[in-house]
mmCIF file of C-alpha atoms in Angstrom:
data_model
loop_
_atom_site.group_PDB
_atom_site.id
_atom_site.type_symbol
_atom_site.label_atom_id
_atom_site.label_comp_id
_atom_site.label_asym_id
_atom_site.label_seq_id
_atom_site.Cartn_x
_atom_site.Cartn_y
_atom_site.Cartn_z
ATOM 1 C CA MET V 1 14.448 -3.752 22.270
ATOM 2 C CA LYS V 2 13.804 -7.512 21.810
ATOM 3 C CA ILE V 3 12.918 -7.688 18.483
ATOM 4 C CA VAL V 4 10.341 -10.826 17.471
ATOM 5 C CA TYR V 5 11.134 -12.896 14.323
ATOM 6 C CA THR V 6 10.399 -15.998 12.866
ATOM 7 C CA GLU V 7 11.469 -17.840 9.677
ATOM 8 C CA GLU V 8 8.329 -18.967 9.028
ATOM 9 C CA HIS V 9 7.589 -15.510 7.446
ATOM 10 C CA ARG V 10 8.912 -16.901 4.413
ATOM 11 C CA LYS V 11 6.018 -20.111 3.604
ATOM 12 C CA ARG V 12 4.476 -16.833 2.076
ATOM 13 C CA SER V 13 6.792 -16.194 -1.474
ATOM 14 C CA ALA V 14 4.433 -15.462 -3.502
ATOM 15 C CA ARG V 15 5.324 -15.446 -7.807
ATOM 16 C CA THR V 16 2.789 -12.995 -8.534
ATOM 17 C CA GLU V 17 1.331 -9.166 -8.182
ATOM 18 C CA LEU V 18 -1.057 -7.239 -10.351
ATOM 19 C CA TYR V 19 0.353 -4.328 -10.959
ATOM 20 C CA GLY V 20 -0.136 -1.363 -14.429
ATOM 21 C CA GLY V 21 -1.559 -4.251 -15.798
ATOM 22 C CA GLN V 22 1.254 -6.578 -15.694
ATOM 23 C CA LEU V 23 2.554 -9.634 -13.799
ATOM 24 C CA VAL V 24 5.102 -8.440 -11.502
ATOM 25 C CA PRO V 25 6.901 -10.202 -8.915
ATOM 26 C CA PRO V 26 5.281 -8.067 -5.596
ATOM 27 C CA PHE V 27 7.097 -5.250 -4.023
ATOM 28 C CA GLU V 28 6.336 -7.502 -1.030
ATOM 29 C CA CYS V 29 8.894 -10.087 -0.675
ATOM 30 C CA PRO V 30 11.174 -11.759 2.027
ATOM 31 C CA GLU V 31 13.849 -9.966 0.885
ATOM 32 C CA ARG V 32 12.442 -7.138 3.101
ATOM 33 C CA ILE V 33 12.806 -9.113 5.540
ATOM 34 C CA ASP V 34 16.376 -9.806 5.196
ATOM 35 C CA PHE V 35 17.637 -6.047 4.565
ATOM 36 C CA ILE V 36 16.291 -4.895 8.290
ATOM 37 C CA LEU V 37 17.932 -8.187 9.906
ATOM 38 C CA ALA V 38 20.691 -7.532 8.409
ATOM 39 C CA GLU V 39 21.105 -3.797 9.707
ATOM 40 C CA ALA V 40 19.815 -4.639 13.442
ATOM 41 C CA GLU V 41 23.213 -7.728 13.472
ATOM 42 C CA LYS V 42 25.457 -4.750 11.160
ATOM 43 C CA ARG V 43 24.313 -2.412 14.251
ATOM 44 C CA GLY V 44 24.406 -4.925 16.572
ATOM 45 C CA PHE V 45 21.040 -3.217 17.823
ATOM 46 C CA GLY V 46 18.559 -6.060 19.560
ATOM 47 C CA ALA V 47 17.730 -9.631 20.726
ATOM 48 C CA ILE V 48 15.952 -11.881 18.368
ATOM 49 C CA VAL V 49 13.577 -14.008 19.890
ATOM 50 C CA PRO V 50 11.506 -16.512 18.301
ATOM 51 C CA PRO V 51 7.192 -16.066 18.711
ATOM 52 C CA ARG V 52 4.954 -18.288 21.034
ATOM 53 C CA ALA V 53 2.242 -19.862 18.963
ATOM 54 C CA HIS V 54 -1.220 -17.931 21.051
ATOM 55 C CA GLY V 55 -4.022 -20.114 18.807
ATOM 56 C CA MET V 56 -6.834 -19.089 16.963
ATOM 57 C CA ALA V 57 -8.866 -17.198 20.012
ATOM 58 C CA PRO V 58 -6.862 -13.076 19.682
ATOM 59 C CA VAL V 59 -7.477 -13.762 16.161
ATOM 60 C CA LEU V 60 -10.969 -14.884 16.246
ATOM 61 C CA ALA V 61 -11.248 -11.808 18.475
ATOM 62 C CA VAL V 62 -11.003 -9.392 16.219
ATOM 63 C CA HIS V 63 -12.079 -11.757 12.506
ATOM 64 C CA ASP V 64 -14.239 -12.912 11.325
ATOM 65 C CA ALA V 65 -14.701 -16.985 12.000
ATOM 66 C CA GLY V 66 -15.938 -17.844 8.292
ATOM 67 C CA TYR V 67 -12.692 -15.819 6.920
ATOM 68 C CA ALA V 68 -10.549 -17.476 8.714
ATOM 69 C CA ALA V 69 -11.729 -20.685 7.233
ATOM 70 C CA PHE V 70 -11.558 -19.087 3.851
ATOM 71 C CA LEU V 71 -7.972 -18.381 4.544
ATOM 72 C CA GLU V 72 -7.080 -21.845 6.522
ATOM 73 C CA ASN V 73 -8.075 -23.750 3.176
ATOM 74 C CA ALA V 74 -7.800 -21.304 0.500
ATOM 75 C CA TRP V 75 -5.183 -22.402 -1.462
ATOM 76 C CA ALA V 76 -5.969 -26.405 -1.217
ATOM 77 C CA ASN V 77 -9.390 -25.264 -2.396
ATOM 78 C CA TRP V 78 -7.494 -22.578 -5.459
ATOM 79 C CA SER V 79 -5.903 -26.555 -6.378
ATOM 80 C CA ALA V 80 -8.363 -28.668 -6.480
ATOM 81 C CA LEU V 81 -10.030 -26.538 -9.302
ATOM 82 C CA GLY V 82 -6.896 -27.590 -11.419
ATOM 83 C CA HIS V 83 -5.266 -23.583 -11.394
ATOM 84 C CA GLN V 84 -1.931 -23.587 -12.422
ATOM 85 C CA GLY V 85 -1.134 -19.976 -10.862
ATOM 86 C CA GLU V 86 -1.709 -18.239 -8.113
ATOM 87 C CA ALA V 87 -4.911 -17.472 -6.213
ATOM 88 C CA ILE V 88 -6.232 -13.919 -7.936
ATOM 89 C CA VAL V 89 -9.443 -12.504 -7.649
ATOM 90 C CA THR V 90 -11.356 -11.537 -10.391
ATOM 91 C CA VAL V 91 -14.713 -10.204 -9.906
ATOM 92 C CA TRP V 92 -16.114 -8.830 -6.851
ATOM 93 C CA PRO V 93 -19.940 -7.730 -5.244
ATOM 94 C CA ALA V 94 -20.151 -4.833 -6.802
ATOM 95 C CA ARG V 95 -22.251 -1.975 -6.226
ATOM 96 C CA THR V 96 -25.251 -3.492 -8.241
ATOM 97 C CA MET V 97 -24.449 -7.003 -6.641
ATOM 98 C CA ARG V 98 -25.945 -8.513 -3.440
ATOM 99 C CA PRO V 99 -22.874 -8.053 -1.108
ATOM 100 C CA ASP V 100 -24.536 -10.940 1.497
ATOM 101 C CA ARG V 101 -24.490 -13.915 0.227
ATOM 102 C CA ILE V 102 -21.146 -15.880 0.686
ATOM 103 C CA PRO V 103 -20.783 -17.696 -2.642
ATOM 104 C CA ALA V 104 -20.666 -21.629 -2.607
ATOM 105 C CA HIS V 105 -17.537 -21.544 -5.397
ATOM 106 C CA PHE V 106 -13.526 -20.535 -4.584
ATOM 107 C CA GLU V 107 -13.466 -18.309 -7.067
ATOM 108 C CA ALA V 108 -15.922 -15.628 -5.806
ATOM 109 C CA GLN V 109 -15.590 -16.763 -2.334
ATOM 110 C CA LEU V 110 -11.789 -15.060 -2.932
ATOM 111 C CA GLY V 111 -14.076 -11.658 -4.241
ATOM 112 C CA TYR V 112 -15.820 -12.112 -1.169
ATOM 113 C CA TYR V 113 -13.645 -11.595 1.228
ATOM 114 C CA CYS V 114 -10.578 -9.785 -0.797
ATOM 115 C CA LEU V 115 -10.420 -5.618 -1.667
ATOM 116 C CA ALA V 116 -7.965 -5.947 -4.178
ATOM 117 C CA SER V 117 -6.966 -7.842 -6.187
ATOM 118 C CA GLU V 118 -2.499 -7.596 -6.192
ATOM 119 C CA THR V 119 -2.332 -9.449 -3.015
ATOM 120 C CA SER V 120 -2.749 -13.027 -4.660
ATOM 121 C CA ILE V 121 -2.897 -15.759 -2.661
ATOM 122 C CA SER V 122 -0.175 -18.560 -2.847
ATOM 123 C CA ASP V 123 1.198 -21.470 -1.449
ATOM 124 C CA GLY V 124 2.603 -21.294 2.703
ATOM 125 C CA THR V 125 0.096 -17.560 3.042
ATOM 126 C CA TRP V 126 -1.759 -19.161 6.071
ATOM 127 C CA GLU V 127 1.190 -20.739 8.130
ATOM 128 C CA ALA V 128 3.540 -16.917 7.382
ATOM 129 C CA ALA V 129 0.293 -15.822 8.416
ATOM 130 C CA LEU V 130 -0.432 -17.367 11.862
ATOM 131 C CA ALA V 131 3.422 -17.014 12.278
ATOM 132 C CA SER V 132 3.183 -12.905 12.009
ATOM 133 C CA LYS V 133 -0.110 -12.674 14.382
ATOM 134 C CA ASP V 134 2.072 -15.318 16.491
ATOM 135 C CA VAL V 135 5.271 -12.438 16.215
ATOM 136 C CA ALA V 136 2.497 -9.631 16.934
ATOM 137 C CA LEU V 137 1.235 -11.433 20.541
ATOM 138 C CA THR V 138 4.642 -12.523 21.703
ATOM 139 C CA SER V 139 5.865 -8.817 20.985
ATOM 140 C CA ALA V 140 3.077 -6.921 23.026
ATOM 141 C CA ASP V 141 3.459 -9.830 26.060
ATOM 142 C CA LEU V 142 6.652 -8.654 26.553
ATOM 143 C CA VAL V 143 5.679 -4.425 26.816
ATOM 144 C CA ILE V 144 1.873 -5.723 28.525
ATOM 145 C CA GLY V 145 4.607 -7.484 31.028
ATOM 146 C CA GLY V 146 6.823 -4.323 31.682
ATOM 147 C CA ALA V 147 8.956 -3.709 29.435
ATOM 148 C CA ARG V 148 9.233 -0.437 27.499
ATOM 149 C CA THR V 149 9.465 -1.224 23.708
ATOM 150 C CA ALA V 150 9.112 -4.112 21.721
ATOM 151 C CA PHE V 151 9.265 -4.592 17.584
ATOM 152 C CA GLY V 152 7.434 -7.360 16.287
ATOM 153 C CA LEU V 153 9.202 -7.977 12.721
ATOM 154 C CA CYS V 154 5.814 -9.249 11.069
ATOM 155 C CA ARG V 155 5.535 -10.637 7.923
ATOM 156 C CA PRO V 156 3.154 -10.447 6.218
ATOM 157 C CA PRO V 157 1.915 -7.311 7.283
ATOM 158 C CA GLY V 158 -1.534 -6.523 8.720
ATOM 159 C CA HIS V 159 -3.026 -3.094 8.694
ATOM 160 C CA HIS V 160 -5.340 -3.491 5.701
ATOM 161 C CA ALA V 161 -6.561 -6.967 6.473
ATOM 162 C CA ALA V 162 -10.714 -6.362 7.635
ATOM 163 C CA THR V 163 -13.040 -8.196 10.009
ATOM 164 C CA ASP V 164 -13.467 -9.642 6.546
ATOM 165 C CA GLN V 165 -11.219 -8.647 4.185
ATOM 166 C CA TYR V 166 -7.207 -9.345 2.910
ATOM 167 C CA GLY V 167 -6.092 -7.309 0.438
ATOM 168 C CA GLY V 168 -2.511 -4.861 0.425
ATOM 169 C CA TYR V 169 -0.490 -7.511 1.012
ATOM 170 C CA CYS V 170 -2.143 -8.609 4.583
ATOM 171 C CA PHE V 171 -4.368 -11.036 5.439
ATOM 172 C CA PHE V 172 -4.549 -11.237 9.245
ATOM 173 C CA ASN V 173 -3.970 -7.393 10.985
ATOM 174 C CA ASN V 174 -1.385 -7.767 13.515
ATOM 175 C CA ALA V 175 -2.094 -4.793 15.155
ATOM 176 C CA ALA V 176 -6.088 -4.988 15.673
ATOM 177 C CA ILE V 177 -4.728 -8.494 17.359
ATOM 178 C CA ALA V 178 -2.311 -6.971 19.792
ATOM 179 C CA ALA V 179 -4.197 -3.852 20.902
ATOM 180 C CA GLN V 180 -7.495 -6.830 21.001
ATOM 181 C CA HIS V 181 -5.139 -8.736 23.275
ATOM 182 C CA ALA V 182 -3.424 -5.888 25.273
ATOM 183 C CA ARG V 183 -6.909 -5.127 26.124
ATOM 184 C CA ASP V 184 -8.490 -8.908 26.734
ATOM 185 C CA LYS V 185 -5.326 -8.978 28.893
ATOM 186 C CA GLY V 186 -6.394 -5.589 31.476
ATOM 187 C CA ILE V 187 -4.759 -2.608 29.225
ATOM 188 C CA GLU V 188 -7.658 -0.062 29.523
ATOM 189 C CA ARG V 189 -7.494 1.675 26.607
ATOM 190 C CA VAL V 190 -4.951 1.050 23.292
ATOM 191 C CA ALA V 191 -3.549 3.781 20.968
ATOM 192 C CA ILE V 192 -3.033 2.646 17.324
ATOM 193 C CA LEU V 193 -0.721 5.530 15.513
ATOM 194 C CA ASP V 194 -0.206 3.759 11.330
ATOM 195 C CA VAL V 195 2.789 6.012 9.810
ATOM 196 C CA ASP V 196 2.810 3.914 7.239
ATOM 197 C CA PHE V 197 2.142 5.665 3.553
ATOM 198 C CA HIS V 198 -1.009 3.530 3.033
ATOM 199 C CA HIS V 199 -3.944 4.282 4.963
ATOM 200 C CA GLY V 200 -5.071 1.594 7.805
ATOM 201 C CA ASN V 201 -8.424 0.623 6.580
ATOM 202 C CA GLY V 202 -8.085 -2.195 8.222
ATOM 203 C CA THR V 203 -7.630 -1.225 11.349
ATOM 204 C CA GLN V 204 -9.643 1.779 11.212
ATOM 205 C CA GLU V 205 -12.852 -0.862 9.625
ATOM 206 C CA ILE V 206 -12.256 -3.111 13.174
ATOM 207 C CA PHE V 207 -11.977 -0.417 15.931
ATOM 208 C CA TYR V 208 -14.201 2.047 14.024
ATOM 209 C CA ASP V 209 -17.369 2.215 16.664
ATOM 210 C CA ARG V 210 -15.341 1.987 19.980
ATOM 211 C CA ASP V 211 -13.903 4.396 22.094
ATOM 212 C CA ASP V 212 -11.429 1.599 23.984
ATOM 213 C CA VAL V 213 -9.081 1.921 21.096
ATOM 214 C CA LEU V 214 -7.507 5.141 19.513
ATOM 215 C CA PHE V 215 -6.560 5.214 15.958
ATOM 216 C CA ILE V 216 -4.942 7.740 14.443
ATOM 217 C CA SER V 217 -3.578 7.441 10.692
ATOM 218 C CA LEU V 218 -0.442 9.433 8.718
ATOM 219 C CA HIS V 219 -1.023 8.637 5.200
ATOM 220 C CA GLY V 220 -1.125 9.611 1.039
ATOM 221 C CA ASP V 221 -4.160 11.251 0.153
ATOM 222 C CA PRO V 222 -6.582 7.968 -0.563
ATOM 223 C CA ASP V 223 -7.883 10.374 -4.170
ATOM 224 C CA GLN V 224 -4.487 9.607 -4.816
ATOM 225 C CA ALA V 225 -3.291 6.628 -3.039
ATOM 226 C CA PHE V 226 -4.016 2.735 -2.412
ATOM 227 C CA PRO V 227 -6.526 2.047 -0.784
ATOM 228 C CA HIS V 228 -8.757 4.817 -2.350
ATOM 229 C CA PHE V 229 -11.975 4.115 -0.760
ATOM 230 C CA LEU V 230 -11.105 4.938 2.479
ATOM 231 C CA GLY V 231 -8.920 7.582 4.978
ATOM 232 C CA PHE V 232 -10.645 10.768 4.658
ATOM 233 C CA ALA V 233 -10.462 12.923 7.693
ATOM 234 C CA ASP V 234 -14.152 13.776 7.796
ATOM 235 C CA GLU V 235 -14.261 10.081 9.612
ATOM 236 C CA THR V 236 -14.074 10.384 12.411
ATOM 237 C CA GLY V 237 -15.322 7.002 14.261
ATOM 238 C CA SER V 238 -19.272 6.370 14.694
ATOM 239 C CA GLY V 239 -21.433 5.659 17.739
ATOM 240 C CA ALA V 240 -19.095 4.930 20.447
ATOM 241 C CA GLY V 241 -16.107 5.354 18.204
ATOM 242 C CA GLU V 242 -17.141 9.225 17.442
ATOM 243 C CA GLY V 243 -13.548 11.715 17.885
ATOM 244 C CA PHE V 244 -11.857 8.285 18.001
ATOM 245 C CA ASN V 245 -10.649 7.963 14.719
ATOM 246 C CA LEU V 246 -8.500 10.213 12.810
ATOM 247 C CA ASN V 247 -6.861 10.733 9.756
ATOM 248 C CA LEU V 248 -4.413 12.602 8.543
ATOM 249 C CA PRO V 249 -3.855 12.564 4.705
ATOM 250 C CA MET V 250 -0.987 14.378 2.999
ATOM 251 C CA PRO V 251 -0.750 15.158 -0.894
ATOM 252 C CA PRO V 252 2.035 14.283 -3.192
ATOM 253 C CA GLY V 253 4.949 15.566 -2.295
ATOM 254 C CA THR V 254 4.898 15.970 1.240
ATOM 255 C CA GLY V 255 8.343 16.390 2.760
ATOM 256 C CA PHE V 256 9.218 16.054 6.602
ATOM 257 C CA ASP V 257 8.621 19.119 7.977
ATOM 258 C CA VAL V 258 4.712 18.946 6.820
ATOM 259 C CA TRP V 259 4.818 15.355 7.723
ATOM 260 C CA ARG V 260 6.097 15.562 10.546
ATOM 261 C CA ALA V 261 3.686 18.852 11.767
ATOM 262 C CA ALA V 262 1.016 15.921 11.140
ATOM 263 C CA LEU V 263 2.785 13.681 13.649
ATOM 264 C CA GLY V 264 2.491 16.377 16.504
ATOM 265 C CA LYS V 265 -1.144 16.583 16.004
ATOM 266 C CA ALA V 266 -1.236 12.483 15.665
ATOM 267 C CA MET V 267 1.369 12.845 19.340
ATOM 268 C CA GLU V 268 -1.072 15.277 21.008
ATOM 269 C CA ARG V 269 -4.014 13.140 20.328
ATOM 270 C CA ILE V 270 -2.396 10.500 21.974
ATOM 271 C CA ALA V 271 -1.687 12.258 25.180
ATOM 272 C CA ARG V 272 -4.868 13.444 25.889
ATOM 273 C CA PHE V 273 -6.653 9.809 25.410
ATOM 274 C CA ASP V 274 -3.236 8.625 28.191
ATOM 275 C CA PRO V 275 -3.565 4.715 26.178
ATOM 276 C CA GLY V 276 -1.424 2.045 28.434
ATOM 277 C CA LEU V 277 -0.128 1.225 25.383
ATOM 278 C CA VAL V 278 0.988 2.695 22.014
ATOM 279 C CA ILE V 279 1.072 -0.060 19.565
ATOM 280 C CA VAL V 280 2.684 1.447 16.352
ATOM 281 C CA SER V 281 1.822 0.092 12.561
ATOM 282 C CA LEU V 282 5.043 0.910 11.385
ATOM 283 C CA GLY V 283 5.215 1.196 7.558
ATOM 284 C CA VAL V 284 8.690 2.905 6.198
ATOM 285 C CA ASP V 285 7.469 3.626 2.076
ATOM 286 C CA THR V 286 7.003 6.986 3.141
ATOM 287 C CA PHE V 287 10.267 6.962 2.183
ATOM 288 C CA GLU V 288 11.506 9.517 -0.430
ATOM 289 C CA LYS V 289 12.082 6.934 -2.900
ATOM 290 C CA ASP V 290 9.729 3.907 -2.239
ATOM 291 C CA PRO V 291 8.570 2.219 -5.234
ATOM 292 C CA ILE V 292 4.630 2.423 -4.418
ATOM 293 C CA SER V 293 4.777 5.862 -2.150
ATOM 294 C CA PHE V 294 4.545 9.239 -3.130
ATOM 295 C CA PHE V 295 6.090 10.765 0.036
ATOM 296 C CA LYS V 296 9.954 12.218 0.328
ATOM 297 C CA LEU V 297 11.025 11.629 4.157
ATOM 298 C CA THR V 298 14.756 10.922 3.959
ATOM 299 C CA SER V 299 16.384 8.172 6.326
ATOM 300 C CA ASN V 300 17.349 10.680 8.734
ATOM 301 C CA ASP V 301 13.740 11.312 9.406
ATOM 302 C CA PHE V 302 13.098 8.232 10.223
ATOM 303 C CA SER V 303 15.404 9.034 13.516
ATOM 304 C CA THR V 304 13.459 12.283 14.758
ATOM 305 C CA MET V 305 10.409 10.059 13.615
ATOM 306 C CA GLY V 306 11.595 7.406 16.088
ATOM 307 C CA ALA V 307 12.646 10.047 18.600
ATOM 308 C CA ASP V 308 9.575 11.741 18.507
ATOM 309 C CA ILE V 309 6.876 8.913 19.144
ATOM 310 C CA ALA V 310 9.517 8.462 22.668
ATOM 311 C CA ALA V 311 8.623 11.869 24.097
ATOM 312 C CA LEU V 312 5.158 10.000 24.633
ATOM 313 C CA GLY V 313 6.480 8.399 27.586
ATOM 314 C CA LEU V 314 4.386 5.518 26.933
ATOM 315 C CA PRO V 315 4.793 1.535 26.411
ATOM 316 C CA THR V 316 4.690 1.562 22.743
ATOM 317 C CA LEU V 317 4.742 -1.870 20.471
ATOM 318 C CA PHE V 318 6.411 -1.380 16.680
ATOM 319 C CA LEU V 319 4.844 -4.084 14.305
ATOM 320 C CA MET V 320 6.246 -3.945 10.613
ATOM 321 C CA GLU V 321 4.090 -3.047 7.749
ATOM 322 C CA GLY V 322 4.891 -1.486 4.417
ATOM 323 C CA GLY V 323 8.477 -0.604 2.719
ATOM 324 C CA TYR V 324 9.288 -1.574 -0.262
ATOM 325 C CA ALA V 325 12.593 0.296 -1.542
ATOM 326 C CA VAL V 326 14.230 -3.121 -0.593
ATOM 327 C CA GLU V 327 17.927 -1.170 -0.238
ATOM 328 C CA GLU V 328 16.950 1.233 2.660
ATOM 329 C CA VAL V 329 13.677 -0.659 4.260
ATOM 330 C CA GLY V 330 16.117 -1.692 6.738
ATOM 331 C CA ILE V 331 18.441 0.980 7.434
ATOM 332 C CA ASN V 332 14.491 3.186 7.706
ATOM 333 C CA THR V 333 13.573 0.774 10.358
ATOM 334 C CA ILE V 334 16.010 0.335 12.445
ATOM 335 C CA ASN V 335 16.684 4.430 12.208
ATOM 336 C CA VAL V 336 12.815 4.574 13.394
ATOM 337 C CA LEU V 337 13.762 2.081 16.641
ATOM 338 C CA GLU V 338 17.566 3.672 17.697
ATOM 339 C CA GLY V 339 15.553 6.432 17.722
ATOM 340 C CA PHE V 340 13.387 5.316 19.863
ATOM 341 C CA CYS V 341 15.928 4.041 22.356
ATOM 342 C CA VAL V 342 18.003 7.466 22.601
#
């Protein structure tokens, strides 16, 4: 398996996250990737290859152009206001306000384009997001070109990024960009399997009314877990997309037996869909020691997860999403990939 990776991710090195009423060092940090690379090297797993630049066209195929321009200029616009800290949103167009107007003032634009205030914008965020989508696209090209599988070591992650919103540590939706890229390259049907602990709200929003991209998410019950306002079982798609969105939320304390049964339902749905490509949004924050989740998977469970996904017998692209117990994130990630390749 080839692992696509770039050091450009380090340009996203935010200092602040709003968590529990405090500004803390972000859980989503460069060290996460270091642990994954170290574990891959320790096991002699995978060949590291650099990404190829793909430009902005694949981004604009799924993201709003105004949103992309906002991200590109966000740090400069924030700095021009004279602030010393990182850009953190303080106001949104809530239900009693008007969501149809893009504000002129940059601090208000933050609220217009942001879905959650834990995610600050820091110097280098734009450059890292560009590099991350190129990691995803280069990985996709490998599988589209005939490889059985590939792993895009994406950072920042992507599955919370919607058409025109960032949050949940995500700026560009890497899985959605890769899926649309595959469609544009002639793959008729693409399935996205999101195994991150948190619901992939952005991916769902992007493809909700389409029948050519199947989206399935296994995640913590949004009544109890971020992003809270999307990810319920009754969200099944709309219009042409009706029946092509499957959410499998699970309660606090979920162990692997229950989680694996949900994965089995996902596998059955993917098999019926018969896609030419499966994209796995690979979050390993379902781990029992993860600091911001409530599932109870063990490290050995991730090997079984990889083997179960491999049983589909379909070309499969893995893209990195979450996983924040940094001492184990490398072990759990490589366990999935090794389990798939056995």
